[in-house]
Each structure stands twice: as structure tokens, then as C-alpha cells.
Amino acid sequence: MMTKKEALLKAAKELFGECGYAETTFKKISERAGVALGLLTHHYGNKEKLFLAAGLDVLEHFLVVLQDACDRASNGREGALNFCRAYLDFSIDPDSNWLVLVRCSPYSDMKTSADRELMFKKFNEVHQLLEQQLWRGIEDGSIREILVKETVQILMSLLVGVNRTRVLTPYAPPHLYREAIDFASRALTPCNACE
Amino acid sequence: MMTKKEALLKAAKELFGECGYAETTFKKISERAGVALGLLTHHYGNKEKLFLAAGLDVLEHFLVVLQDACDRASNGREGALNFCRAYLDFSIDPDSNWLVLVRCSPYSDMKTSADRELMFKKFNEVHQLLEQQLWRGIEDGSIREILVKETVQILMSLLVGVNRTRVLTPYAPPHLYREAIDFASRALTPCNACE
Amino acid sequence: MMTKKEALLKAAKELFGECGYAETTFKKISERAGVALGLLTHHYGNKEKLFLAAGLDVLEHFLVVLQDACDRASNGREGALNFCRAYLDFSIDPDSNWLVLVRCSPYSDMKTSADRELMFKKFNEVHQLLEQQLWRGIEDGSIREILVKETVQILMSLLVGVNRTRVLTPYAPPHLYREAIDFASRALTPCNACE
Amino acid sequence: MMTKKEALLKAAKELFGECGYAETTFKKISERAGVALGLLTHHYGNKEKLFLAAGLDVLEHFLVVLQDACDRASNGREGALNFCRAYLDFSIDPDSNWLVLVRCSPYSDMKTSADRELMFKKFNEVHQLLEQQLWRGIEDGSIREILVKETVQILMSLLVGVNRTRVLTPYAPPHLYREAIDFASRALTPCNACE
DNA sequence: TATGAATGAGATTTCATTCAT
DNA sequence: AATGAATGAAATCTCATTCAT
């Protein structure tokens, strides 16, 4: 059994994902949650804070999944590629409420509030996770010599990009995600491993 | 001398870029354009149509610039890389009103109207331009054997991603754009050219 | 003590009657009701729904009054004439807010919404009431042989017409209503009763 | 060939009839007339005056038709009944633009302007025409002893009512107009003629 | 904690009318 | 006479947030 507070957050995650920030109203949320309108501000303060709470909730879960994927790897290269696969899988899991995070994330084109800082900081943990895998791979020789910071951002950009192509645009070809993984793989793999 | 209609479009491009769709109001636009409030609907019908007009105006200019860049190349690989460079340069040109296009483009996370179709179609021309360069490169041997459609989308995703990282987030390292070009370059260059 | 919702309806009935639909604004209504502007849409959805609610409220009361008048009669002819008298009396009762109903009724020349159907259906009950009296009168012999459906509509038209003449135009002679009743009476009374 | 001024009046009559006063805009009228927006105020001053002009134009034609019908009669009773028939025929003539007059007439429930006086006065000529027939009929014995002024208003009310029932509501039975004429006939015919 | 009525500022949109050309 | 861009007041409606219960 869910508490009313949880029901609100659930409804918020769904609706912010489905409708976007502006089109999601307190009325819609409270109705979907089957809960009184006033509880929203009571529990979450205001709309932006609720939005952030919804985004962070998904992000938190996302981080667990990513961490898991990295932990399952036996070397850095595998860890990095697991990370990428987990990222993309999560983004099309119908139960993950991914779209809230898309809209709330630092990569969103929505104008958001002061609390953006908190999201910036938390989302950074995603980058750190990938960075760890790259260092690990360089150490264990499974990844070739690269500029780590830059590569993290390039890989993240690639993931952000293919994800947006798939979940927001009509342009995604059938195996876009698979190709993206191959792309990443080639970028990391040492030259001698090419052959 | 600008007509009032042009002044409106100019103000709209600036403001939709600076403030986003929701935060940009008729009042702001008409004030910045120095024009009566009602002229907005008189000339553009409604807010969404104006938004689209603003986005398409930037997109049109963008296409000219990209075409130019491709035309200057002496082979397909160079054409594709010129395309990428022009894309990224345009995105940080202070006079290009790039942000409107970011927010109006198919890669935006904003919920937009039925006229989205028009934007989808027009933006597709960007993809076609890149696709042409890839075919050309494969023909002239400057690009290695690749899946063209997929690669177009991967490269576009990469550009979308690094661009968003740079113009929207605080994560961009100093030479992100340069690295992205190198990344693209490596993906296209035939293996023997690696050495 | 009235709730604010009731105060709104009261003000709406008065103002729609006094000023007509178009000239009645949210501002006027909320000010007369002594209530915040937004409460109008909160409780009634939009202007048209409030108009309908106002019209139906008067219609409901109207139906009770008409039913009463019919119930007081000892035969069909008397019932029908009581009906007509009650109709016309109601229309000049200063407390009945008759004009809202005039403007909201199916006989109005205003262009109204989809919810017109509801008004059509409810107003039909008025006709049914008169129809019952006619059947009753034919059975008990107090009304001569007539085409019932047609007569209902003729009588209703007469009532609608004399009412509009009196409440909307400057043409009404002093005893118009009385004459109309006589007119109806003659139309229903059996020929032998003429003498 | 129509002048632009005439084209405007034609479009206005059609649109005020189809859409009502409030829903008819200068834009709609000028577009339907295929004429510049500014010509409306240039030729007709303002919206109300145009409305009145449209209504009066139909009324004028209406009066000619009614006069004609009366002139064709050989006695007062026939004249009065011809009048009624012509009234009802005109109201369902698809070329008569009757609905403008319905909405502009003194029997309309729209709130209209100061120029209402002009319409009141002109519409009075309709009543006078009927009144003439009644006096004529009393003189020539074709109509029984009645209160003329009152009867004029009763008959007009009946016509207004059945007309509204037919053109505005869904309640009209098939032969309503024919029944209304019979009704009027019975009201005027001397008693001895009953048998 | 829970409810939903109440508020009112603010947004979009409409449109008669004016006016320069 | 003819055009249609330009104006801006006013209307409807939205909605986050407050608050009494």
C-alpha cells in the first residue's frame, strides 16, 4: 500500500514525463493520484520542487542500475560498455519513467529553477561512474590511451544524443542503440585489438 | 529598415532562445520589438506558430551554412567533417539564435503542437545533407564502408549531444567540440588511414 | 447564508437576464457576487456552462410552478388554461429571473453551444406538461377534438410570442396576456360551449 | 455586377444570419465579400450600424412582399390571411436572409444599441399593414367584431412564435405553419361562418 | 495529515476601429 | 474609394498557491 505522498510522486513522474512540465498541472496530478489538491504543496512545497523530486527519484534508481551494470564487469572496457548498455536499456524500460528525467536533466532545454544546482550535482555522479570505468580500463589495459574527462563527456553526449533521437524524434533507424554501443566500443578498444 | 513583422520575428527568436517557450510572453516579445501586442496574432496567428516561424527561420539559415560547408569540401570525408564543424560553429555563433532551434527542434523535450510535422520534415534536410557527404565519401574512397543511414543518425546524435553538453550543461570540458570532430573523423576514416 | 457558488449563480441569473450573454462578463458577475474571478471557472467550468446552469435553474423552478398550476385544475381544459396563466405570470414575476431563460431557451436567437441539447431536452418537459392537460381534457370532454401535438406547439408558440412581445418589445397593448388566454380558451373549448 | 458596398451588405446579411451578431466579425465579413477590411467602417460606420443596415434591408424587402400579399386579397379576412401566409413563406425562403431579421428585430433577445429605435419604428409598419386588413375586414364583414389593436398583437405574436419554433427549435411538427394559419382563420371568421 | 474552496495575477487571444498609404 | 497593417483595450480562462476547516 502506497502512502498519499508516494501516490503523488508516482503520478507526478508519470505526468511530467507524458505531458512535460508546463502542461502538467496540480489538478491533473492530484486527480491521477486520487488525492486532495492541497497535499501537493503540503508535501512538496511547490511545483518546481515536486518536479525535482520526481526527476531525482528516477535519477536515484538510474544510478543504482548503472552501478550494478558496472559492478558486473570484469574489466574497465566491459564496465564502460555495460554502463552504456544499461543507460540505453533504462531509457526504454516502460517502468522507468525515463521521460521525467529527460525533461528535468541538465540536458533539457526547459528553463528551470535555482534548484537546478542539485540536479547538476547529482547527475554528475553518473559521469563519475563512467569515469571510474575508463580509469579502470586504462589501468587494466582494456582501454587504449585516451583523454579521460573528454571521453566521458563525448560518450555521455553520444548516449544523450542517441537516446533523444530514439525517444523524442521520428528519425531513429532500427538498430541505432546497437550501433551506438559498437561506436563506443571502437572508441575505447586499443588499436591492436582492432584486428 | 525592418518592418514590424520582421521586428517581431527578431524579438521572438531572441526571447524564445533566452527564456524558453513558456517563459516567453506576448508582452515581452511585443515590448522588445517595440510593437503593439495585437500585431503578434495579426501576423503570426498564435504563439506556437510564431515559435515555429522563429525556429524555421533559424533552421533555414542553418541549412544554408551547412550546404556551404559541404560545398567547400573536395571529397566526402572532408564534406562530412566540414558539416560537423559548421554545425558546431553555428551553435556557438552569438548571432545565430541557435537556442530557439534547440528548443523548437525535433530533439527538444518540449511538448509542441501539430505543426511539429513541418519541423520534422524541414529538419530532415539536415540529415540528408550529411547523408550525401557519406555516400560521396564512400564512392570516392575517403570514407570506409559503413551503414550510411545508421551512421548519419549516430553522427547527428553525437553532434546533438555535444552541443547540448556545451550550451545547456555545466559539464563541457574545454576542447569538447574539437574532440567530437576527432571522434567523427576516426569513425569515418578508412582503417589503413589510421596509421 | 449563501455559499459562494450559490452567490455566483444568483448573480449570473440576474446579469445574463439584464445584460444578455455577450454583455455579461466574468468581471461583472464576480463583482456582483462579491467573489473572486477565478471561482467562476472553478465551480462552473466556463461561461457557457454557467449560462446553462443559470438557465436550467430558472427552468427547474418554472417547471415546478407549471406543474402546480396544472395540479390545481379539476379538468383538462382548466389545466391547460392554468398552465398558460402560470406561464405568463411567471414571465412577469420580478423574482423569477425569467429573462435568463428567454435567452437560454431553445427559442432564443443566440448562438449557443453543444450543451444546447440538455436545454432542449429539459425544456421539452414543459411541452409534455401541456400535452398531458390536452389529453386529459379530450378524455374528460372539456376540450374539443384537436390534433394534440400540433396544438401543443401552437399554444406554446402563442405563449412564446406574446411573452416576447411584452418583455422585449414596445408593442404590447395593455391586456395582451388576458387576450392571449381568451384566445387559447376559445381554441380549446368545444363548439357547443360557445353559446 | 455588385459594388463593393453591396457585396459587403450581402456578406453581412448572410453571416449575421448564420452566425449571430457576436460571432460575426469584420474579418469574416470582408473575407466572404472579398473586400478590404477597412471598407466596412468606411461605408457603414461601425458594426452595429452594419447590423442594422442588414436587418433593415431584409425588413424592407419583407414589407414589399407583405404589401403585395395584402393587395392581392378581395376582402379584409383574405388580406389578413394572405399576410400571415406571406410572413411564414418569407421566413423559410432560403434567399430571404430571414435570420438576420430574426436577430435584429424587436423580438430578438439580443441586447442591441440605441439605433434600436429605428428598427422599432420600421417594424411597426408590419403591424400597421396587418391592422389595415383587420379594419378592412370588419368594415366589409369578412371579419367578426374584435379588438383590433389587441388582435394585431396576438396574431403577430402567434406568427413570431410559430416562426421561432420552426427556424430555431427542434420542436416543430410537420404542419405547424398550416395549423397556425387555420388558427388565425378561426379567430377572425364570424361565428355564423363557423357552420 | 487531509481536503478542496478560494484567490487573483497573468497569459493568450480576439476584434472593432483607426489610419497611413 | 480601397487597402490591410497597426493598435490596445478587454475578455476568457488557467493555475500555482493559500487557507479555513
mmCIF file of C-alpha atoms in Angstrom, chain B residues 13 58 61 89-101:
data_model
loop_
_atom_site.group_PDB
_atom_site.id
_atom_site.type_symbol
_atom_site.label_atom_id
_atom_site.label_comp_id
_atom_site.label_asym_id
_atom_site.label_seq_id
_atom_site.Cartn_x
_atom_site.Cartn_y
_atom_site.Cartn_z
ATOM 1 C CA LYS B 13 13.995 34.454 -31.880
ATOM 2 C CA VAL B 58 16.997 29.838 -37.877
ATOM 3 C CA HIS B 61 19.825 29.901 -42.261
ATOM 4 C CA ASP B 89 30.388 26.600 -35.087
ATOM 5 C CA PHE B 90 26.886 27.716 -35.885
ATOM 6 C CA SER B 91 25.761 26.553 -32.448
ATOM 7 C CA ILE B 92 28.080 28.975 -30.704
ATOM 8 C CA ASP B 93 27.781 31.882 -33.082
ATOM 9 C CA PRO B 94 26.269 34.625 -30.925
ATOM 10 C CA ASP B 95 24.273 35.946 -33.896
ATOM 11 C CA SER B 96 22.731 32.674 -34.970
ATOM 12 C CA ASN B 97 19.924 32.477 -32.386
ATOM 13 C CA TRP B 98 20.785 28.836 -32.076
ATOM 14 C CA LEU B 99 18.856 28.286 -28.864
ATOM 15 C CA VAL B 100 15.492 28.835 -30.492
ATOM 16 C CA LEU B 101 16.263 25.990 -32.806
#
